[in-house]
Amino acid sequence: MTKQLILDNVTVQFGGLKAVDGVSTAIAMGERRAIIGPNGAGKTTLFNAITGVVMATAGKVVFEGEDVTRSPVHARAAKGMSRTFQITNLFPNLSVRDNMRLAIRGLSKAKFSLLGRPELAAADDAEAERALGLSRLVGRSDTLVKELSYGEQRQLEMAMALVARPRILLLDEPAAGLSPAERVIVADIIRSLPRDLTMIIIEHDMDLALGLVDWVTVLNNGHLLVEAAPADIRGNKDVQDVYLGKARRHA
Amino acid sequence: MSRDLASVPAGAGPAGPSAVALTPARLIAIAIAGLALVAVPYMLPNYYVSIATQVLIFAVLAMSIDILAGYTGRTPLGHGAIFGTATYVTIYWSTTLGGSPWTGMLVGVAAATTVAAIFALLAIRTSGVYFLLLTLALGMIVWGVCLRWTSVTGGENGIRGSVRPLFIATHSAFYYLVLTAVAVITFVMWRFVNSPFGLTLRGIKDSESRMRSLGYNVPLHLFIAFTVSGFFAGIAGAIYAMFNSFVSPSTVALTQSVAGLLMAITGGIGTLFGSFVGAAAIISLENFVSSYTERWLSILGLMFVLIMVFAPEGIVGRIRMILARSKG
Ligand SMILES: Nc1ncnc2c1ncn2[C@@H]1O[C@H](COP(=O)(O)OP(=O)(O)O)[C@@H](O)[C@H]1O
Ligand SMILES: [Mg+2]
């Protein structure tokens, strides 16, 4: 299998703190990967280093054969990286429809149309409707995002990441803070993703995460602790010590 | 920030103040405003026709400021300098150089757009109060140049000279020309803020980090927005040259930037058309108290405080809120 994303000794240092410390792993084209670990393990920071929100202070990020370690966020997005945020990051004063328009035009030249009509082209519009359908947001297009429920906002996060036509999708705790019923929706959305789309998911809920992926990376204190198949994760002694123990205490 | 739309019920009608739909109510409002504007020279003496002309010109300046303040969320305090650059160049071209005033206006707008592009390069990576102060400082530089470069600008005395061709010599003929031009400019600006590009500016105002992760080069969009905004400010400044037939450092001074911004705020930031209401309010006030510059600056300051305290969403913004509430 060809490796789509290669992390080579990626380190992110904030002052004296190494939030990510020498993480190396490789993700294959079409693979589904979970990144788990206790709070503060460095999962979100690793996503930030992959997508360019923060720059790796050491090591390399190689995406589809190209070293993107120093590329800005928008350039990596243009290469096909799409993500959701652990802390909802939408356009609260715009309607759902306008949020989708911004998501779908991010990589198209239409975004530079200075005097054009605001509507999407027919094909794009169909795509946006499809993503909204998948995310259970049909009929909500006119609503301002700040008036959506928290669960709906999380669903919109997914819809926007999806509609950007990603080559790799990075989901940062998409189900965090959701009710059990809403979690089911999120899991459904993930299951209905195109099978050839590479996906990395950070998820605190083991039951949810392990059922969705091919392979699991466990982080602890910025270090890569273990990599294993989902079936072997629960039985792993190190994981039990460091993650399950803490998770149970935090719960 | 100040555009409190929380009172708009979910799913009820247009999302946000700049929805594009031309509802019957909006069409009627536009028709009435248009008729009233056309009727001005028939109803009012020349003095007021001249004030109305001035309101139209400054509404364009205020709308150009609104593009940045209302849509990208970056409040500029240097647009007076961009506006005045066009005024200087237009008058210099047609008076000192003896060229055609129309060419002078074109050169003036080009010069203003260039100045805006330079401002933009320096300012787009900042936001909030830093953006405000940086654009203020850049405007002060232009003001300083106009004051000191006496051989070209005439220093404190400025440049005087009639720019207006004969066929628009009368108050009403000039008014109608300006009204036509401003109608076209306003339509173009309305299309601009509602275009796909205009939406990217509102996206940047709400969340720059999300915009970046969707593939938008945020500084590039801000650069284009600033330059386009300066282009429109330049058009206003070039028309002002024909209106005023005189330019001096006070045309590019901070007061001008403050007045323009205050017009945009008074009308309602992010409403575009509010700029007409704001320009009318501020210019009426200016003529009412008509007096020394120092006192005028204090009055502008007082106005600013009163608006921010009692109607931060501006007059048009407030009306829209009330309408939205009464519908819900
Ligand atoms: N921008 C930042 N500046 C300083 N420290 C940070 C920053 N972002 C994250 N950290 C720290 O890095 C560590 C890892 O955080 P994070 O990646 O958010 O963990 P996780 O997502 O696994 O819960 C934490 O100790 C956090 O406080
Ligand atoms: Mg996290």
XYZ file of C-alpha atoms and ligand atoms in Angstrom:
607
model
C 0.000 0.000 0.000
C 1.249 3.509 -0.770
C 1.622 5.807 2.162
C -0.353 8.997 1.765
C 0.777 10.766 4.908
C 4.145 10.228 6.534
C 5.082 11.760 9.872
C 8.792 11.581 10.498
C 9.871 12.400 14.039
C 7.357 15.216 14.306
C 7.937 17.388 17.349
C 6.015 20.452 18.494
C 7.487 22.402 21.354
C 5.669 25.183 23.215
C 8.316 26.888 25.318
C 9.573 24.165 27.628
C 6.728 21.750 26.831
C 7.040 19.165 24.084
C 3.343 18.718 23.264
C 4.279 16.302 20.476
C 7.575 14.522 20.916
C 9.184 12.670 18.027
C 6.087 11.013 16.592
C 6.647 8.852 13.506
C 3.885 7.027 11.725
C 2.548 6.523 8.212
C -0.997 6.436 6.978
C -1.940 4.533 3.871
C -4.192 5.751 1.093
C -7.774 4.958 2.113
C -6.834 3.942 5.635
C -8.966 4.746 8.675
C -6.926 5.568 11.700
C -7.830 6.488 15.236
C -5.575 8.557 17.461
C -6.369 8.064 21.112
C -4.779 9.009 24.381
C -5.555 10.849 27.589
C -6.329 14.561 27.699
C -3.261 16.634 26.983
C -1.509 13.743 25.208
C -0.858 15.948 22.174
C -3.527 14.621 19.791
C -4.908 17.992 18.718
C -1.419 19.433 18.489
C -0.446 16.570 16.189
C -3.435 17.451 13.961
C -2.315 21.063 14.028
C 1.176 20.074 12.915
C -0.246 17.915 10.103
C -2.561 20.650 8.827
C -0.201 23.582 9.432
C -2.106 25.364 12.194
C 1.148 25.113 14.127
C 4.518 24.387 12.538
C 6.439 21.322 13.659
C 9.513 22.536 15.512
C 11.379 19.425 14.360
C 10.732 16.502 12.038
C 8.901 16.261 8.743
C 5.337 16.033 7.455
C 5.140 14.445 4.000
C 1.798 14.421 2.211
C 1.438 12.507 -1.058
C 5.166 12.542 -1.629
C 5.571 16.233 -0.921
C 7.270 17.746 2.109
C 4.636 20.134 3.515
C 6.293 20.739 6.891
C 6.578 24.474 6.201
C 3.472 24.988 4.025
C 0.773 27.334 5.285
C -2.630 25.968 6.288
C -4.445 27.067 3.129
C -1.828 25.478 0.886
C -2.223 22.131 2.673
C -5.986 22.447 2.378
C -5.508 23.014 -1.340
C -3.624 19.696 -1.521
C -6.660 17.951 -0.050
C -6.373 18.090 3.732
C -9.679 18.801 5.388
C -10.415 18.857 9.073
C -12.925 19.500 11.795
C -12.099 21.216 15.064
C -12.446 19.903 18.595
C -13.795 23.301 19.608
C -16.545 24.126 17.127
C -15.128 26.516 14.546
C -17.828 27.721 12.181
C -19.083 31.058 10.872
C -21.689 31.825 13.567
C -23.134 34.979 11.992
C -23.677 33.357 8.609
C -26.439 31.001 7.578
C -25.887 27.274 7.195
C -26.139 27.855 3.441
C -23.360 30.463 3.448
C -21.191 28.234 5.620
C -21.574 25.494 3.028
C -20.868 27.923 0.190
C -17.603 28.931 1.840
C -16.687 25.297 2.432
C -17.343 24.214 -1.125
C -15.693 27.212 -2.803
C -12.518 27.018 -0.712
C -10.624 25.218 -3.439
C -12.363 26.658 -6.493
C -11.610 29.771 -8.496
C -15.205 30.919 -7.930
C -14.103 32.365 -4.596
C -12.452 35.208 -6.526
C -15.623 36.178 -8.363
C -15.865 39.846 -7.344
C -19.210 40.661 -8.953
C -20.776 37.231 -9.549
C -24.057 35.907 -8.216
C -23.874 34.501 -4.683
C -25.530 31.162 -5.541
C -23.543 27.979 -6.028
C -23.268 26.381 -9.433
C -25.870 23.616 -9.863
C -23.394 20.741 -9.419
C -21.911 22.283 -6.287
C -25.361 22.970 -4.924
C -26.307 19.303 -5.330
C -23.097 18.343 -3.556
C -23.852 20.712 -0.672
C -27.379 19.319 -0.348
C -25.979 15.794 -0.314
C -23.535 16.649 2.487
C -26.302 18.376 4.443
C -28.483 15.307 3.973
C -25.719 13.039 5.214
C -25.297 15.310 8.234
C -29.045 15.470 8.992
C -29.248 19.201 8.332
C -31.763 19.257 5.503
C -34.132 22.221 5.789
C -31.775 24.191 8.030
C -30.069 26.163 5.232
C -31.573 29.540 6.146
C -30.778 29.277 9.838
C -27.930 31.300 11.276
C -25.283 28.949 12.596
C -25.295 30.536 16.037
C -28.947 29.530 16.316
C -28.246 25.833 15.691
C -28.100 23.455 18.620
C -24.660 22.281 19.695
C -25.279 18.882 18.122
C -26.311 20.461 14.833
C -23.186 22.592 14.878
C -21.056 19.476 15.242
C -22.930 17.933 12.314
C -22.275 21.056 10.255
C -18.569 20.782 11.117
C -18.634 17.378 9.436
C -20.706 18.524 6.487
C -18.280 21.367 5.775
C -15.214 19.167 6.021
C -16.857 16.641 3.699
C -18.012 19.016 1.032
C -14.510 20.434 0.600
C -13.724 17.298 -1.481
C -10.897 16.133 0.764
C -8.249 13.546 -0.037
C -7.740 13.076 3.687
C -10.210 13.901 6.415
C -9.066 14.703 9.941
C -11.787 14.626 12.593
C -10.929 16.041 16.023
C -13.335 14.532 18.573
C -16.397 14.909 16.343
C -18.651 13.372 18.998
C -17.329 15.276 22.006
C -20.110 16.687 24.154
C -22.896 14.983 22.220
C -25.806 12.987 23.577
C -25.823 9.225 22.873
C -28.432 9.768 20.135
C -26.305 12.436 18.486
C -23.228 10.204 18.700
C -25.045 7.639 16.632
C -25.590 10.253 13.935
C -21.899 11.109 13.899
C -20.923 7.447 13.683
C -23.388 7.023 10.814
C -21.898 9.961 8.953
C -18.431 8.485 9.335
C -19.558 5.040 8.195
C -21.155 6.514 5.101
C -17.958 8.248 3.980
C -16.586 7.052 0.642
C -14.548 3.940 1.374
C -11.472 5.234 -0.481
C -11.288 8.431 1.583
C -8.455 8.435 4.086
C -9.623 9.394 7.549
C -7.931 10.084 10.853
C -10.142 10.451 13.882
C -9.266 11.633 17.343
C -11.815 10.250 19.726
C -12.070 9.908 23.450
C -14.867 7.377 23.315
C -13.125 4.044 22.719
C -16.303 2.208 21.768
C -17.004 4.726 19.041
C -13.430 5.020 17.781
C -12.469 1.353 17.748
C -15.527 0.383 15.757
C -14.697 2.771 12.960
C -11.038 2.252 12.145
C -8.429 -0.149 10.761
C -5.563 0.864 12.971
C -5.000 2.769 16.205
C -2.219 5.072 17.348
C -1.978 5.746 21.072
C -0.292 8.912 22.282
C 0.793 9.694 25.794
C 2.654 12.805 26.950
C 3.438 13.648 23.334
C 5.032 10.265 22.718
C 3.755 7.528 20.471
C 2.994 4.767 22.965
C 1.609 1.922 20.877
C 0.251 1.246 17.418
C -2.033 -1.735 16.964
C -5.220 -3.087 15.408
C -8.411 -2.075 17.260
C -8.921 -5.610 18.532
C -5.537 -5.589 20.262
C -5.851 -2.175 21.856
C -8.046 -3.021 24.815
C -5.883 -5.940 25.814
C -2.658 -3.978 25.589
C -1.025 -3.597 28.997
C 0.548 -0.176 28.289
C -2.700 1.196 26.968
C -4.592 -0.045 29.986
C -2.084 1.553 32.323
C -1.853 4.880 30.692
C -5.082 5.479 28.890
C -7.888 3.367 30.239
C -6.849 3.923 33.812
C -6.755 7.656 33.416
C -9.859 7.737 31.282
C -11.769 5.896 33.972
C -10.528 8.292 36.592
C -11.468 11.307 34.450
C -14.902 10.012 33.587
C -19.781 42.255 17.619
C -22.517 44.805 17.473
C -24.777 43.141 14.924
C -27.042 41.461 17.357
C -29.271 39.209 15.334
C -30.067 36.876 18.159
C -33.581 38.265 18.120
C -34.226 36.985 14.604
C -36.210 33.771 15.012
C -34.597 30.646 13.600
C -35.262 30.094 9.942
C -37.277 33.285 9.568
C -36.317 35.012 6.384
C -33.015 36.431 5.292
C -29.931 35.280 7.092
C -27.918 38.307 8.101
C -28.280 41.932 7.124
C -26.925 41.670 3.606
C -29.170 39.020 2.132
C -29.424 39.737 -1.558
C -33.104 39.118 -2.118
C -34.896 42.123 -3.619
C -38.151 41.755 -1.722
C -41.101 43.988 -2.747
C -40.575 46.036 0.418
C -36.961 46.651 -0.513
C -37.848 47.548 -4.081
C -40.420 50.062 -2.865
C -37.897 51.550 -0.429
C -35.338 51.878 -3.222
C -37.935 53.442 -5.571
C -39.028 56.012 -2.973
C -35.433 56.901 -2.112
C -34.630 57.191 -5.832
C -37.598 59.484 -6.508
C -36.758 61.668 -3.527
C -33.158 61.985 -4.727
C -34.265 62.889 -8.263
C -36.663 65.507 -6.867
C -34.069 67.321 -4.731
C -33.190 70.114 -7.245
C -36.916 70.812 -7.812
C -37.743 71.030 -4.144
C -34.761 72.726 -2.573
C -32.632 75.844 -3.097
C -29.116 75.569 -4.511
C -27.482 75.592 -1.113
C -29.230 72.343 -0.228
C -28.639 70.833 -3.660
C -24.966 71.352 -3.017
C -25.233 69.688 0.396
C -27.113 66.770 -1.164
C -24.310 66.407 -3.720
C -21.812 66.315 -0.913
C -23.857 63.659 0.908
C -23.819 61.442 -2.186
C -20.048 61.776 -2.586
C -19.329 61.031 1.051
C -21.757 58.119 1.078
C -19.415 56.461 -1.436
C -16.464 57.112 0.888
C -18.441 55.684 3.818
C -19.463 52.596 1.806
C -15.836 52.010 0.859
C -14.972 52.093 4.569
C -17.892 49.753 5.295
C -16.392 47.163 2.928
C -13.522 46.829 5.378
C -15.146 47.685 8.702
C -18.466 45.932 8.130
C -17.487 42.978 5.991
C -13.914 42.009 6.931
C -14.202 43.284 10.505
C -11.179 45.571 10.145
C -11.803 49.212 10.912
C -9.614 51.586 8.880
C -8.721 55.128 9.930
C -6.757 56.089 6.832
C -9.403 56.277 4.142
C -9.499 60.059 4.220
C -5.930 59.987 2.922
C -6.831 57.580 0.098
C -9.858 59.681 -0.797
C -7.821 62.908 -0.673
C -5.027 61.462 -2.792
C -7.499 61.201 -5.664
C -8.663 64.772 -4.998
C -5.105 66.119 -5.046
C -4.110 64.260 -8.198
C -7.290 65.224 -10.066
C -6.892 68.927 -9.263
C -3.133 68.904 -9.837
C -3.600 67.239 -13.212
C -6.283 69.573 -14.485
C -4.991 72.799 -12.916
C -1.217 72.768 -12.552
C -0.604 70.434 -15.499
C -3.529 71.812 -17.505
C -4.822 68.363 -18.512
C -8.379 67.191 -19.060
C -10.323 66.854 -15.804
C -11.701 63.466 -16.893
C -8.225 62.080 -17.429
C -7.291 63.724 -14.166
C -10.011 61.777 -12.388
C -8.833 58.512 -13.924
C -5.249 59.214 -12.866
C -6.528 60.293 -9.461
C -8.433 57.043 -8.915
C -5.399 55.059 -10.089
C -3.186 56.950 -7.646
C -5.622 56.387 -4.764
C -5.865 52.683 -5.607
C -2.071 52.445 -5.604
C -1.859 54.172 -2.234
C -4.530 51.766 -0.921
C -2.588 48.764 -2.227
C 0.518 49.992 -0.382
C -1.488 50.570 2.812
C -2.958 47.109 2.365
C 0.415 45.387 2.047
C 1.463 46.923 5.338
C -1.794 46.557 7.263
C -3.480 43.284 6.261
C -1.543 41.121 8.673
C -2.888 43.106 11.596
C -6.371 43.345 13.012
C -8.337 45.098 15.709
C -6.784 48.175 17.237
C -3.442 47.504 15.509
C -5.107 47.742 12.112
C -6.836 50.935 13.188
C -3.615 52.536 14.426
C -1.522 51.386 11.485
C -3.959 52.781 8.919
C -4.159 55.962 10.993
C -0.360 56.307 10.914
C -0.228 55.639 7.163
C -2.864 58.300 6.615
C -0.819 60.735 8.691
C 2.163 60.117 6.403
C 0.091 61.101 3.364
C -1.111 64.161 5.229
C 2.496 65.074 6.114
C 3.593 64.716 2.496
C 0.752 66.951 1.296
C 1.642 69.544 3.902
C 5.409 69.591 3.268
C 5.763 68.934 -0.461
C 4.903 72.555 -1.126
C 6.197 72.738 -4.698
C 3.563 70.260 -5.825
C 0.761 70.460 -3.269
C 0.933 74.137 -2.403
C 1.456 73.222 1.242
C -1.072 74.674 3.631
C -2.535 76.867 0.867
C -3.495 73.834 -1.175
C -4.398 73.987 -4.868
C -7.354 75.907 -6.188
C -8.784 75.595 -9.647
C -12.046 74.900 -11.341
C -12.114 71.318 -12.529
C -15.734 71.183 -13.593
C -16.499 71.367 -17.325
C -19.073 73.984 -18.380
C -21.967 71.646 -19.073
C -22.141 70.678 -15.422
C -21.444 74.152 -14.086
C -24.880 74.572 -12.469
C -25.689 73.031 -9.113
C -28.496 70.881 -10.445
C -26.680 69.647 -13.580
C -23.720 68.587 -11.445
C -26.043 67.030 -8.895
C -27.687 64.844 -11.530
C -24.343 63.741 -12.917
C -23.145 62.800 -9.425
C -26.465 61.087 -8.648
C -26.161 58.944 -11.782
C -22.545 58.075 -11.073
C -23.256 57.239 -7.435
C -26.238 55.052 -8.424
C -23.985 53.008 -10.712
C -21.175 52.842 -8.126
C -23.616 51.773 -5.402
C -24.998 48.997 -7.579
C -21.482 47.740 -8.303
C -20.556 47.853 -4.594
C -23.754 46.033 -3.684
C -22.889 43.300 -6.168
C -19.366 43.204 -4.765
C -20.338 42.682 -1.116
C -22.870 40.013 -2.101
C -20.574 38.200 -4.529
C -18.783 34.930 -3.734
C -15.742 37.057 -2.933
C -17.798 39.309 -0.638
C -18.916 36.219 1.275
C -15.288 35.244 1.867
C -14.843 38.596 3.630
C -17.703 37.879 6.008
C -16.216 34.441 6.568
C -12.903 36.051 7.491
C -14.708 38.350 9.922
C -16.271 35.348 11.669
C -13.382 32.862 11.707
C -10.033 33.356 10.023
C -8.750 29.971 11.173
C -11.697 28.143 9.629
C -11.237 30.086 6.403
C -7.588 29.040 6.243
C -8.386 25.416 6.861
C -10.936 25.550 4.036
C -8.168 26.639 1.674
C -8.517 30.413 1.713
C -5.418 32.569 1.612
C -6.739 35.077 4.133
C -4.140 37.851 3.636
C -4.696 37.735 -0.134
C -8.446 38.208 0.314
C -7.846 41.092 2.705
C -5.401 42.667 0.280
C -7.936 42.528 -2.547
C -10.697 43.858 -0.286
C -8.540 46.767 0.890
C -7.482 47.653 -2.637
C -11.051 47.491 -3.969
C -12.171 49.595 -1.009
C -9.455 52.142 -1.809
C -10.514 52.171 -5.451
C -14.025 53.246 -4.411
C -12.688 55.775 -1.903
C -10.610 57.138 -4.777
C -13.674 57.491 -6.998
C -15.351 59.485 -4.237
C -12.244 61.664 -3.897
C -12.049 62.310 -7.637
C -15.705 63.371 -7.771
C -15.060 65.537 -4.733
C -12.361 67.363 -6.723
C -15.035 68.421 -9.216
C -17.370 69.359 -6.412
C -14.956 71.399 -4.351
C -12.500 72.860 -6.914
C -10.042 73.125 -4.065
C -7.831 70.748 -2.140
C -5.659 71.256 0.918
C -4.113 69.042 3.602
C -7.428 69.050 5.494
C -8.872 66.903 2.662
C -6.435 64.084 3.536
C -6.415 64.745 7.257
C -7.419 62.422 10.072
C -10.692 64.352 10.498
C -11.717 63.171 7.050
C -10.994 59.520 7.933
C -12.864 59.863 11.204
C -15.840 61.543 9.528
C -16.005 58.806 6.861
C -15.847 56.053 9.462
C -18.434 57.784 11.604
C -20.797 58.011 8.631
C -20.453 54.260 8.063
C -21.008 53.557 11.770
C -23.931 55.967 12.134
C -25.700 54.396 9.177
C -24.890 50.881 10.311
C -21.710 48.892 9.824
C -22.159 45.993 7.411
C -25.360 47.410 5.889
C -23.698 49.199 2.934
C -26.716 51.446 2.203
C -26.641 52.751 5.759
C -23.746 54.909 4.571
C -26.222 57.217 2.815
C -28.121 57.767 6.046
C -24.887 58.215 7.967
C -23.455 60.668 5.426
C -26.684 62.684 5.476
C -26.673 62.784 9.284
C -23.039 63.781 9.710
C -22.994 66.329 6.877
C -26.232 67.941 8.080
C -24.718 68.180 11.516
C -21.527 69.644 10.101
C -23.474 72.339 8.265
C -25.659 72.966 11.256
C -22.807 73.593 13.650
C -20.655 74.865 10.760
C -17.586 76.240 12.434
C -13.982 75.795 13.402
C -12.163 72.539 12.754
C -11.226 71.961 16.389
C -14.784 72.162 17.555
C -15.883 69.944 14.658
C -13.461 67.237 15.775
C -14.876 67.339 19.302
C -18.386 67.039 17.927
C -17.363 64.059 15.815
C -15.888 62.495 18.943
C -19.083 63.106 20.873
C -21.184 61.674 18.034
C -18.973 58.605 17.995
C -19.494 58.001 21.708
C -23.259 58.570 21.502
C -23.649 56.172 18.570
C -21.512 53.477 20.171
C -23.459 53.720 23.425
C -27.025 54.091 22.168
C -27.124 52.482 18.722
C -23.971 50.473 18.035
C -25.725 48.748 15.118
C -26.333 52.153 13.469
C -29.543 53.686 12.196
C -30.185 51.252 9.340
C -28.976 48.350 11.456
C -31.433 49.364 14.190
C -34.321 49.641 11.724
C -33.545 46.170 10.365
C -33.536 44.752 13.873
C -36.908 46.310 14.651
C -38.366 45.039 11.371
C -37.029 41.536 12.005
C -38.499 41.566 15.482
C -41.923 42.744 14.364
C -42.035 39.975 11.760
C -41.212 37.269 14.310
N -0.896 26.754 21.508
C -0.402 26.155 22.619
N 0.482 26.798 23.401
C 0.974 26.214 24.508
N 0.668 24.971 24.899
C -0.208 24.281 24.158
C -0.794 24.827 22.982
N -1.639 23.914 22.438
C -1.574 22.856 23.240
N -0.729 23.048 24.270
C -0.395 22.077 25.332
O 0.055 20.926 24.680
C -0.396 19.762 25.357
C -1.160 18.888 24.387
O -2.412 19.508 24.097
P -3.420 18.904 23.047
O -2.686 18.615 21.805
O -4.556 19.838 22.953
O -3.856 17.568 23.756
P -5.051 16.580 23.414
O -5.701 17.046 22.146
O -4.413 15.255 23.288
O -5.983 16.647 24.589
C -1.234 20.251 26.524
O -0.422 20.254 27.676
C -1.599 21.651 26.145
O -1.781 22.468 27.265
Mg -7.627 17.681 21.765
